[in-house]
Amino acid sequence: MIVPAYNEADRIVPSLTRMVEYFSGAPYSWTITVVSDGSTDDTAKLVAAFSDEEPRVSLIEYQPNRGKGFAVRTGMLQAPGAWKLLSDADLATPIEEVEKLFAAVEQDNPVAIGSRPLRESSLEIRQPFYREWLGRSFNFAVQSLGIRGIHDTQCGFKLFKGEIAEEIFQRVKLDGFGYDFEALMIARDLGYPIAEIPIRWRHQEGSKVRVVRDGLRMLRDLVRLRLWGKNKRLEPRAD
């Protein structure tokens, strides 16, 4: 499991505690890798202390802040696992929803993603109206320019088969929030089916996404990816 974290000191320990509590009762082995993306608060220190008590939790940290896409790519390429679950540190999607994603990948889907707009999804605490409206408007752009048929590319709850995660994320070039739709575009380019799964979701305060600023950057990145074409999208990232 990969958890990107930027200045999450206020909630990282309760979230890790809940994850460990849940996975400790699971019938499979597991690890949790927290990627501290240049945090300037006590996020890394708290995760390191937690790891001392629970060795199945590990920390990757670096400075300076590079962006969520960089953090996720780092975790996907360095963390072990036959399956790699991505979850936001705020647990807006409760961790037990992973079983819905596992049910989907057991049906020959190497990628399964949580999706909020599906009719069967349960939004227990909704986003402010303006964020929800802008999110839906952005998804219209994603479907028009990038990935048809996917209703929610930006939900931070995704499961990848391990070797396929590595095949995808060695090609992901965006360091910002656009990595979500880039990774899914690459999965489609490589011919992998994507299962979109209804989930429970609760809005959490403290999102790092700035709707106007980051929305414009993601729109720019979406257009760039479309103009690149399949061949350039599939080129490995040059670090």
PDB file of C-alpha atoms in Angstrom:
ATOM      1  CA  MET A   1       0.000   0.000   0.000  1.00  0.00           C
ATOM      2  CA  ILE A   2       1.283   3.461  -0.911  1.00  0.00           C
ATOM      3  CA  VAL A   3       0.232   6.573   1.015  1.00  0.00           C
ATOM      4  CA  PRO A   4       1.508   9.916  -0.354  1.00  0.00           C
ATOM      5  CA  ALA A   5       1.697  12.519   2.394  1.00  0.00           C
ATOM      6  CA  TYR A   6       2.498  16.220   2.422  1.00  0.00           C
ATOM      7  CA  ASN A   7       2.216  17.959   5.806  1.00  0.00           C
ATOM      8  CA  GLU A   8      -0.199  15.371   7.216  1.00  0.00           C
ATOM      9  CA  ALA A   9       1.040  15.465  10.823  1.00  0.00           C
ATOM     10  CA  ASP A  10      -2.468  16.111  12.168  1.00  0.00           C
ATOM     11  CA  ARG A  11      -3.942  12.890  10.798  1.00  0.00           C
ATOM     12  CA  ILE A  12      -1.237  10.494   9.660  1.00  0.00           C
ATOM     13  CA  VAL A  13      -1.031   8.536  12.928  1.00  0.00           C
ATOM     14  CA  PRO A  14      -4.825   7.996  13.285  1.00  0.00           C
ATOM     15  CA  SER A  15      -4.962   6.988   9.609  1.00  0.00           C
ATOM     16  CA  LEU A  16      -2.077   4.533   9.932  1.00  0.00           C
ATOM     17  CA  THR A  17      -3.603   3.128  13.100  1.00  0.00           C
ATOM     18  CA  ARG A  18      -6.864   2.461  11.253  1.00  0.00           C
ATOM     19  CA  MET A  19      -5.060   0.908   8.264  1.00  0.00           C
ATOM     20  CA  VAL A  20      -3.010  -1.411  10.463  1.00  0.00           C
ATOM     21  CA  GLU A  21      -6.081  -2.369  12.489  1.00  0.00           C
ATOM     22  CA  TYR A  22      -7.922  -3.319   9.311  1.00  0.00           C
ATOM     23  CA  PHE A  23      -5.115  -5.153   7.529  1.00  0.00           C
ATOM     24  CA  SER A  24      -4.153  -7.068  10.677  1.00  0.00           C
ATOM     25  CA  GLY A  25      -7.392  -8.996  10.255  1.00  0.00           C
ATOM     26  CA  ALA A  26      -6.917  -9.595   6.524  1.00  0.00           C
ATOM     27  CA  PRO A  27      -6.083 -13.069   5.142  1.00  0.00           C
ATOM     28  CA  TYR A  28      -3.145 -11.745   3.084  1.00  0.00           C
ATOM     29  CA  SER A  29       0.251 -10.250   3.853  1.00  0.00           C
ATOM     30  CA  TRP A  30       0.638  -6.502   3.552  1.00  0.00           C
ATOM     31  CA  THR A  31       2.922  -3.525   3.963  1.00  0.00           C
ATOM     32  CA  ILE A  32       2.274   0.222   4.063  1.00  0.00           C
ATOM     33  CA  THR A  33       4.729   2.679   2.523  1.00  0.00           C
ATOM     34  CA  VAL A  34       4.246   6.346   3.395  1.00  0.00           C
ATOM     35  CA  VAL A  35       5.958   8.751   0.999  1.00  0.00           C
ATOM     36  CA  SER A  36       6.586  12.074   2.719  1.00  0.00           C
ATOM     37  CA  ASP A  37       6.675  14.532  -0.163  1.00  0.00           C
ATOM     38  CA  GLY A  38       8.999  17.166   1.268  1.00  0.00           C
ATOM     39  CA  SER A  39       6.832  17.681   4.362  1.00  0.00           C
ATOM     40  CA  THR A  40       7.868  20.630   6.521  1.00  0.00           C
ATOM     41  CA  ASP A  41       5.901  19.542   9.588  1.00  0.00           C
ATOM     42  CA  ASP A  42       6.349  16.390  11.729  1.00  0.00           C
ATOM     43  CA  THR A  43       4.857  13.956   9.196  1.00  0.00           C
ATOM     44  CA  ALA A  44       8.106  12.065   8.562  1.00  0.00           C
ATOM     45  CA  LYS A  45       9.080  12.005  12.246  1.00  0.00           C
ATOM     46  CA  LEU A  46       5.673  10.612  13.239  1.00  0.00           C
ATOM     47  CA  VAL A  47       5.740   7.916  10.552  1.00  0.00           C
ATOM     48  CA  ALA A  48       9.287   6.914  11.519  1.00  0.00           C
ATOM     49  CA  ALA A  49       8.213   6.533  15.155  1.00  0.00           C
ATOM     50  CA  PHE A  50       5.149   4.526  14.088  1.00  0.00           C
ATOM     51  CA  SER A  51       7.379   2.286  11.964  1.00  0.00           C
ATOM     52  CA  ASP A  52       9.563   1.553  14.989  1.00  0.00           C
ATOM     53  CA  GLU A  53       6.517  -0.049  16.623  1.00  0.00           C
ATOM     54  CA  GLU A  54       5.027  -1.571  13.460  1.00  0.00           C
ATOM     55  CA  PRO A  55       7.733  -2.739  11.001  1.00  0.00           C
ATOM     56  CA  ARG A  56       5.205  -3.413   8.250  1.00  0.00           C
ATOM     57  CA  VAL A  57       4.915   0.375   7.957  1.00  0.00           C
ATOM     58  CA  SER A  58       7.848   2.085   6.255  1.00  0.00           C
ATOM     59  CA  LEU A  59       8.796   5.621   5.294  1.00  0.00           C
ATOM     60  CA  ILE A  60      10.251   7.160   2.166  1.00  0.00           C
ATOM     61  CA  GLU A  61      11.144  10.811   2.628  1.00  0.00           C
ATOM     62  CA  TYR A  62      12.908  13.465   0.600  1.00  0.00           C
ATOM     63  CA  GLN A  63      13.231  17.225   0.287  1.00  0.00           C
ATOM     64  CA  PRO A  64      11.985  19.477  -1.188  1.00  0.00           C
ATOM     65  CA  ASN A  65       8.304  19.017  -2.034  1.00  0.00           C
ATOM     66  CA  ARG A  66       8.040  17.617  -5.568  1.00  0.00           C
ATOM     67  CA  GLY A  67       4.293  17.126  -6.013  1.00  0.00           C
ATOM     68  CA  LYS A  68       1.814  14.326  -5.447  1.00  0.00           C
ATOM     69  CA  GLY A  69       2.564  12.691  -8.789  1.00  0.00           C
ATOM     70  CA  PHE A  70       6.252  12.437  -7.891  1.00  0.00           C
ATOM     71  CA  ALA A  71       5.357  10.936  -4.497  1.00  0.00           C
ATOM     72  CA  VAL A  72       2.988   8.359  -5.953  1.00  0.00           C
ATOM     73  CA  ARG A  73       5.435   7.371  -8.685  1.00  0.00           C
ATOM     74  CA  THR A  74       8.208   6.988  -6.098  1.00  0.00           C
ATOM     75  CA  GLY A  75       6.029   4.732  -3.959  1.00  0.00           C
ATOM     76  CA  MET A  76       4.756   2.657  -6.863  1.00  0.00           C
ATOM     77  CA  LEU A  77       8.279   1.991  -8.109  1.00  0.00           C
ATOM     78  CA  GLN A  78       9.902   1.350  -4.718  1.00  0.00           C
ATOM     79  CA  ALA A  79       7.261  -0.280  -2.528  1.00  0.00           C
ATOM     80  CA  PRO A  80       6.963  -4.092  -2.630  1.00  0.00           C
ATOM     81  CA  GLY A  81       3.773  -5.987  -3.324  1.00  0.00           C
ATOM     82  CA  ALA A  82       1.968  -8.249  -5.779  1.00  0.00           C
ATOM     83  CA  TRP A  83      -0.811  -5.658  -5.639  1.00  0.00           C
ATOM     84  CA  LYS A  84      -0.267  -1.956  -5.030  1.00  0.00           C
ATOM     85  CA  LEU A  85      -3.046   0.048  -3.426  1.00  0.00           C
ATOM     86  CA  LEU A  86      -2.941   3.829  -3.530  1.00  0.00           C
ATOM     87  CA  SER A  87      -4.785   5.604  -0.738  1.00  0.00           C
ATOM     88  CA  ASP A  88      -4.844   9.214   0.371  1.00  0.00           C
ATOM     89  CA  ALA A  89      -3.686   9.895   3.912  1.00  0.00           C
ATOM     90  CA  ASP A  90      -7.065  11.331   4.913  1.00  0.00           C
ATOM     91  CA  LEU A  91      -8.871   8.004   4.297  1.00  0.00           C
ATOM     92  CA  ALA A  92     -11.711   9.828   2.548  1.00  0.00           C
ATOM     93  CA  THR A  93     -12.394   6.382   1.102  1.00  0.00           C
ATOM     94  CA  PRO A  94     -12.570   4.039   4.116  1.00  0.00           C
ATOM     95  CA  ILE A  95      -9.841   1.423   3.932  1.00  0.00           C
ATOM     96  CA  GLU A  96     -12.287  -1.493   3.982  1.00  0.00           C
ATOM     97  CA  GLU A  97     -13.476  -0.423   0.518  1.00  0.00           C
ATOM     98  CA  VAL A  98     -10.322  -2.103  -0.809  1.00  0.00           C
ATOM     99  CA  GLU A  99     -12.215  -5.395  -0.826  1.00  0.00           C
ATOM    100  CA  LYS A 100     -14.436  -4.021  -3.609  1.00  0.00           C
ATOM    101  CA  LEU A 101     -11.328  -3.296  -5.665  1.00  0.00           C
ATOM    102  CA  PHE A 102      -9.915  -6.763  -4.962  1.00  0.00           C
ATOM    103  CA  ALA A 103     -13.197  -8.285  -6.151  1.00  0.00           C
ATOM    104  CA  ALA A 104     -12.788  -6.400  -9.429  1.00  0.00           C
ATOM    105  CA  VAL A 105      -9.153  -7.371 -10.036  1.00  0.00           C
ATOM    106  CA  GLU A 106     -10.004 -11.007  -9.388  1.00  0.00           C
ATOM    107  CA  GLN A 107     -12.085 -10.762 -12.575  1.00  0.00           C
ATOM    108  CA  ASP A 108      -9.026 -10.157 -14.783  1.00  0.00           C
ATOM    109  CA  ASN A 109      -8.900  -6.382 -14.314  1.00  0.00           C
ATOM    110  CA  PRO A 110      -5.284  -5.407 -13.521  1.00  0.00           C
ATOM    111  CA  VAL A 111      -6.400  -1.892 -12.557  1.00  0.00           C
ATOM    112  CA  ALA A 112      -9.383  -1.030 -10.348  1.00  0.00           C
ATOM    113  CA  ILE A 113     -10.246   2.513  -9.304  1.00  0.00           C
ATOM    114  CA  GLY A 114     -12.684   3.965  -6.807  1.00  0.00           C
ATOM    115  CA  SER A 115     -15.267   6.256  -8.363  1.00  0.00           C
ATOM    116  CA  ARG A 116     -17.466   8.807  -6.626  1.00  0.00           C
ATOM    117  CA  PRO A 117     -20.027   9.836  -9.307  1.00  0.00           C
ATOM    118  CA  LEU A 118     -21.377   6.338  -9.986  1.00  0.00           C
ATOM    119  CA  ARG A 119     -25.001   5.848  -9.016  1.00  0.00           C
ATOM    120  CA  GLU A 120     -24.134   3.043  -6.596  1.00  0.00           C
ATOM    121  CA  SER A 121     -21.496   5.129  -4.766  1.00  0.00           C
ATOM    122  CA  SER A 122     -22.302   6.520  -1.332  1.00  0.00           C
ATOM    123  CA  LEU A 123     -21.069  10.062  -0.689  1.00  0.00           C
ATOM    124  CA  GLU A 124     -21.552  10.193   3.058  1.00  0.00           C
ATOM    125  CA  ILE A 125     -20.104  13.703   3.334  1.00  0.00           C
ATOM    126  CA  ARG A 126     -20.124  15.643   0.073  1.00  0.00           C
ATOM    127  CA  GLN A 127     -17.635  18.228  -1.095  1.00  0.00           C
ATOM    128  CA  PRO A 128     -18.651  21.880  -1.158  1.00  0.00           C
ATOM    129  CA  PHE A 129     -20.887  22.463  -4.159  1.00  0.00           C
ATOM    130  CA  TYR A 130     -18.340  24.509  -6.109  1.00  0.00           C
ATOM    131  CA  ARG A 131     -15.646  21.800  -5.784  1.00  0.00           C
ATOM    132  CA  GLU A 132     -18.051  19.083  -6.869  1.00  0.00           C
ATOM    133  CA  TRP A 133     -19.276  21.115  -9.838  1.00  0.00           C
ATOM    134  CA  LEU A 134     -15.763  21.987 -10.959  1.00  0.00           C
ATOM    135  CA  GLY A 135     -14.699  18.362 -10.531  1.00  0.00           C
ATOM    136  CA  ARG A 136     -17.495  17.153 -12.776  1.00  0.00           C
ATOM    137  CA  SER A 137     -16.687  19.847 -15.334  1.00  0.00           C
ATOM    138  CA  PHE A 138     -13.041  18.775 -15.322  1.00  0.00           C
ATOM    139  CA  ASN A 139     -14.023  15.144 -15.782  1.00  0.00           C
ATOM    140  CA  PHE A 140     -15.979  16.169 -18.879  1.00  0.00           C
ATOM    141  CA  ALA A 141     -12.715  17.568 -20.257  1.00  0.00           C
ATOM    142  CA  VAL A 142     -10.870  14.355 -19.302  1.00  0.00           C
ATOM    143  CA  GLN A 143     -13.447  12.231 -21.118  1.00  0.00           C
ATOM    144  CA  SER A 144     -13.306  14.495 -24.154  1.00  0.00           C
ATOM    145  CA  LEU A 145      -9.516  14.721 -24.409  1.00  0.00           C
ATOM    146  CA  GLY A 146      -8.155  11.716 -22.546  1.00  0.00           C
ATOM    147  CA  ILE A 147     -10.075   8.741 -21.230  1.00  0.00           C
ATOM    148  CA  ARG A 148     -13.572   8.060 -22.468  1.00  0.00           C
ATOM    149  CA  GLY A 149     -15.873   6.070 -20.231  1.00  0.00           C
ATOM    150  CA  ILE A 150     -14.144   6.814 -16.914  1.00  0.00           C
ATOM    151  CA  HIS A 151     -16.290   8.960 -14.633  1.00  0.00           C
ATOM    152  CA  ASP A 152     -13.722   9.773 -11.938  1.00  0.00           C
ATOM    153  CA  THR A 153      -9.994   9.764 -12.642  1.00  0.00           C
ATOM    154  CA  GLN A 154      -9.068  11.823  -9.573  1.00  0.00           C
ATOM    155  CA  CYS A 155     -10.296   9.705  -6.663  1.00  0.00           C
ATOM    156  CA  GLY A 156      -7.261   8.835  -4.545  1.00  0.00           C
ATOM    157  CA  PHE A 157      -8.109   5.153  -4.134  1.00  0.00           C
ATOM    158  CA  LYS A 158      -6.699   2.877  -6.825  1.00  0.00           C
ATOM    159  CA  LEU A 159      -5.413  -0.701  -7.011  1.00  0.00           C
ATOM    160  CA  PHE A 160      -2.846  -1.936  -9.539  1.00  0.00           C
ATOM    161  CA  LYS A 161      -1.358  -5.354 -10.145  1.00  0.00           C
ATOM    162  CA  GLY A 162       2.253  -4.979  -8.995  1.00  0.00           C
ATOM    163  CA  GLU A 163       4.199  -5.523 -12.188  1.00  0.00           C
ATOM    164  CA  ILE A 164       1.650  -3.526 -14.169  1.00  0.00           C
ATOM    165  CA  ALA A 165       1.939  -0.638 -11.701  1.00  0.00           C
ATOM    166  CA  GLU A 166       5.661  -0.580 -12.393  1.00  0.00           C
ATOM    167  CA  GLU A 167       5.093  -0.782 -16.151  1.00  0.00           C
ATOM    168  CA  ILE A 168       2.711   2.178 -15.950  1.00  0.00           C
ATOM    169  CA  PHE A 169       4.487   4.417 -13.445  1.00  0.00           C
ATOM    170  CA  GLN A 170       7.931   4.188 -15.034  1.00  0.00           C
ATOM    171  CA  ARG A 171       6.224   6.098 -17.863  1.00  0.00           C
ATOM    172  CA  VAL A 172       4.336   8.662 -15.748  1.00  0.00           C
ATOM    173  CA  LYS A 173       6.017  12.023 -16.259  1.00  0.00           C
ATOM    174  CA  LEU A 174       3.739  14.496 -14.456  1.00  0.00           C
ATOM    175  CA  ASP A 175       4.770  15.431 -10.915  1.00  0.00           C
ATOM    176  CA  GLY A 176       1.537  17.239 -10.039  1.00  0.00           C
ATOM    177  CA  PHE A 177      -2.085  16.193  -9.595  1.00  0.00           C
ATOM    178  CA  GLY A 178      -2.420  15.286 -13.272  1.00  0.00           C
ATOM    179  CA  TYR A 179      -0.601  11.993 -12.645  1.00  0.00           C
ATOM    180  CA  ASP A 180      -3.979  10.310 -12.023  1.00  0.00           C
ATOM    181  CA  PHE A 181      -5.320  10.705 -15.522  1.00  0.00           C
ATOM    182  CA  GLU A 182      -1.857  10.255 -17.029  1.00  0.00           C
ATOM    183  CA  ALA A 183      -1.478   6.842 -15.363  1.00  0.00           C
ATOM    184  CA  LEU A 184      -4.911   5.764 -16.573  1.00  0.00           C
ATOM    185  CA  MET A 185      -4.226   7.014 -20.103  1.00  0.00           C
ATOM    186  CA  ILE A 186      -1.008   4.975 -20.121  1.00  0.00           C
ATOM    187  CA  ALA A 187      -2.869   1.910 -18.827  1.00  0.00           C
ATOM    188  CA  ARG A 188      -5.299   2.275 -21.723  1.00  0.00           C
ATOM    189  CA  ASP A 189      -2.431   2.836 -24.178  1.00  0.00           C
ATOM    190  CA  LEU A 190      -0.878  -0.430 -22.969  1.00  0.00           C
ATOM    191  CA  GLY A 191      -4.183  -2.232 -23.486  1.00  0.00           C
ATOM    192  CA  TYR A 192      -5.048  -2.868 -19.851  1.00  0.00           C
ATOM    193  CA  PRO A 193      -8.718  -2.811 -18.825  1.00  0.00           C
ATOM    194  CA  ILE A 194      -9.703  -0.479 -15.980  1.00  0.00           C
ATOM    195  CA  ALA A 195     -12.538  -1.398 -13.624  1.00  0.00           C
ATOM    196  CA  GLU A 196     -14.351   1.614 -12.163  1.00  0.00           C
ATOM    197  CA  ILE A 197     -15.906   0.687  -8.825  1.00  0.00           C
ATOM    198  CA  PRO A 198     -18.557   2.496  -6.730  1.00  0.00           C
ATOM    199  CA  ILE A 199     -17.306   3.312  -3.235  1.00  0.00           C
ATOM    200  CA  ARG A 200     -18.163   4.962   0.038  1.00  0.00           C
ATOM    201  CA  TRP A 201     -16.522   8.365   0.356  1.00  0.00           C
ATOM    202  CA  ARG A 202     -16.461  11.186   2.896  1.00  0.00           C
ATOM    203  CA  HIS A 203     -15.126  14.641   2.143  1.00  0.00           C
ATOM    204  CA  GLN A 204     -12.266  15.586   4.449  1.00  0.00           C
ATOM    205  CA  GLU A 205     -11.104  19.113   5.151  1.00  0.00           C
ATOM    206  CA  GLY A 206      -7.509  20.047   4.405  1.00  0.00           C
ATOM    207  CA  SER A 207      -7.242  19.087   0.740  1.00  0.00           C
ATOM    208  CA  LYS A 208      -4.000  20.263  -0.840  1.00  0.00           C
ATOM    209  CA  VAL A 209      -5.753  20.820  -4.187  1.00  0.00           C
ATOM    210  CA  ARG A 210      -6.362  24.493  -4.977  1.00  0.00           C
ATOM    211  CA  VAL A 211      -9.327  24.300  -7.283  1.00  0.00           C
ATOM    212  CA  VAL A 212      -8.609  27.161  -9.696  1.00  0.00           C
ATOM    213  CA  ARG A 213      -4.802  27.086  -9.734  1.00  0.00           C
ATOM    214  CA  ASP A 214      -4.421  23.308  -9.817  1.00  0.00           C
ATOM    215  CA  GLY A 215      -7.438  22.857 -12.071  1.00  0.00           C
ATOM    216  CA  LEU A 216      -5.860  25.083 -14.725  1.00  0.00           C
ATOM    217  CA  ARG A 217      -2.554  23.210 -14.399  1.00  0.00           C
ATOM    218  CA  MET A 218      -4.300  19.870 -14.796  1.00  0.00           C
ATOM    219  CA  LEU A 219      -6.185  21.125 -17.848  1.00  0.00           C
ATOM    220  CA  ARG A 220      -2.867  22.251 -19.345  1.00  0.00           C
ATOM    221  CA  ASP A 221      -1.356  18.837 -18.586  1.00  0.00           C
ATOM    222  CA  LEU A 222      -4.343  17.056 -20.093  1.00  0.00           C
ATOM    223  CA  VAL A 223      -3.982  18.983 -23.352  1.00  0.00           C
ATOM    224  CA  ARG A 224      -0.233  18.284 -23.344  1.00  0.00           C
ATOM    225  CA  LEU A 225      -0.783  14.546 -22.916  1.00  0.00           C
ATOM    226  CA  ARG A 226      -3.302  14.519 -25.740  1.00  0.00           C
ATOM    227  CA  LEU A 227      -0.899  16.390 -28.044  1.00  0.00           C
ATOM    228  CA  TRP A 228       1.965  14.043 -27.148  1.00  0.00           C
ATOM    229  CA  GLY A 229       0.134  11.080 -28.607  1.00  0.00           C
ATOM    230  CA  LYS A 230       0.431   7.434 -27.617  1.00  0.00           C
ATOM    231  CA  ASN A 231       4.072   6.928 -28.600  1.00  0.00           C
ATOM    232  CA  LYS A 232       5.390   9.798 -26.484  1.00  0.00           C
ATOM    233  CA  ARG A 233       3.105   8.917 -23.564  1.00  0.00           C
ATOM    234  CA  LEU A 234       4.622   5.427 -23.558  1.00  0.00           C
ATOM    235  CA  GLU A 235       8.206   6.627 -23.480  1.00  0.00           C
ATOM    236  CA  PRO A 236       9.863   5.903 -20.083  1.00  0.00           C
ATOM    237  CA  ARG A 237      10.415   8.917 -17.878  1.00  0.00           C
ATOM    238  CA  ALA A 238      13.947  10.269 -18.160  1.00  0.00           C
ATOM    239  CA  ASP A 239      15.161  11.085 -14.631  1.00  0.00           C
TER     240      ASP A 239
END
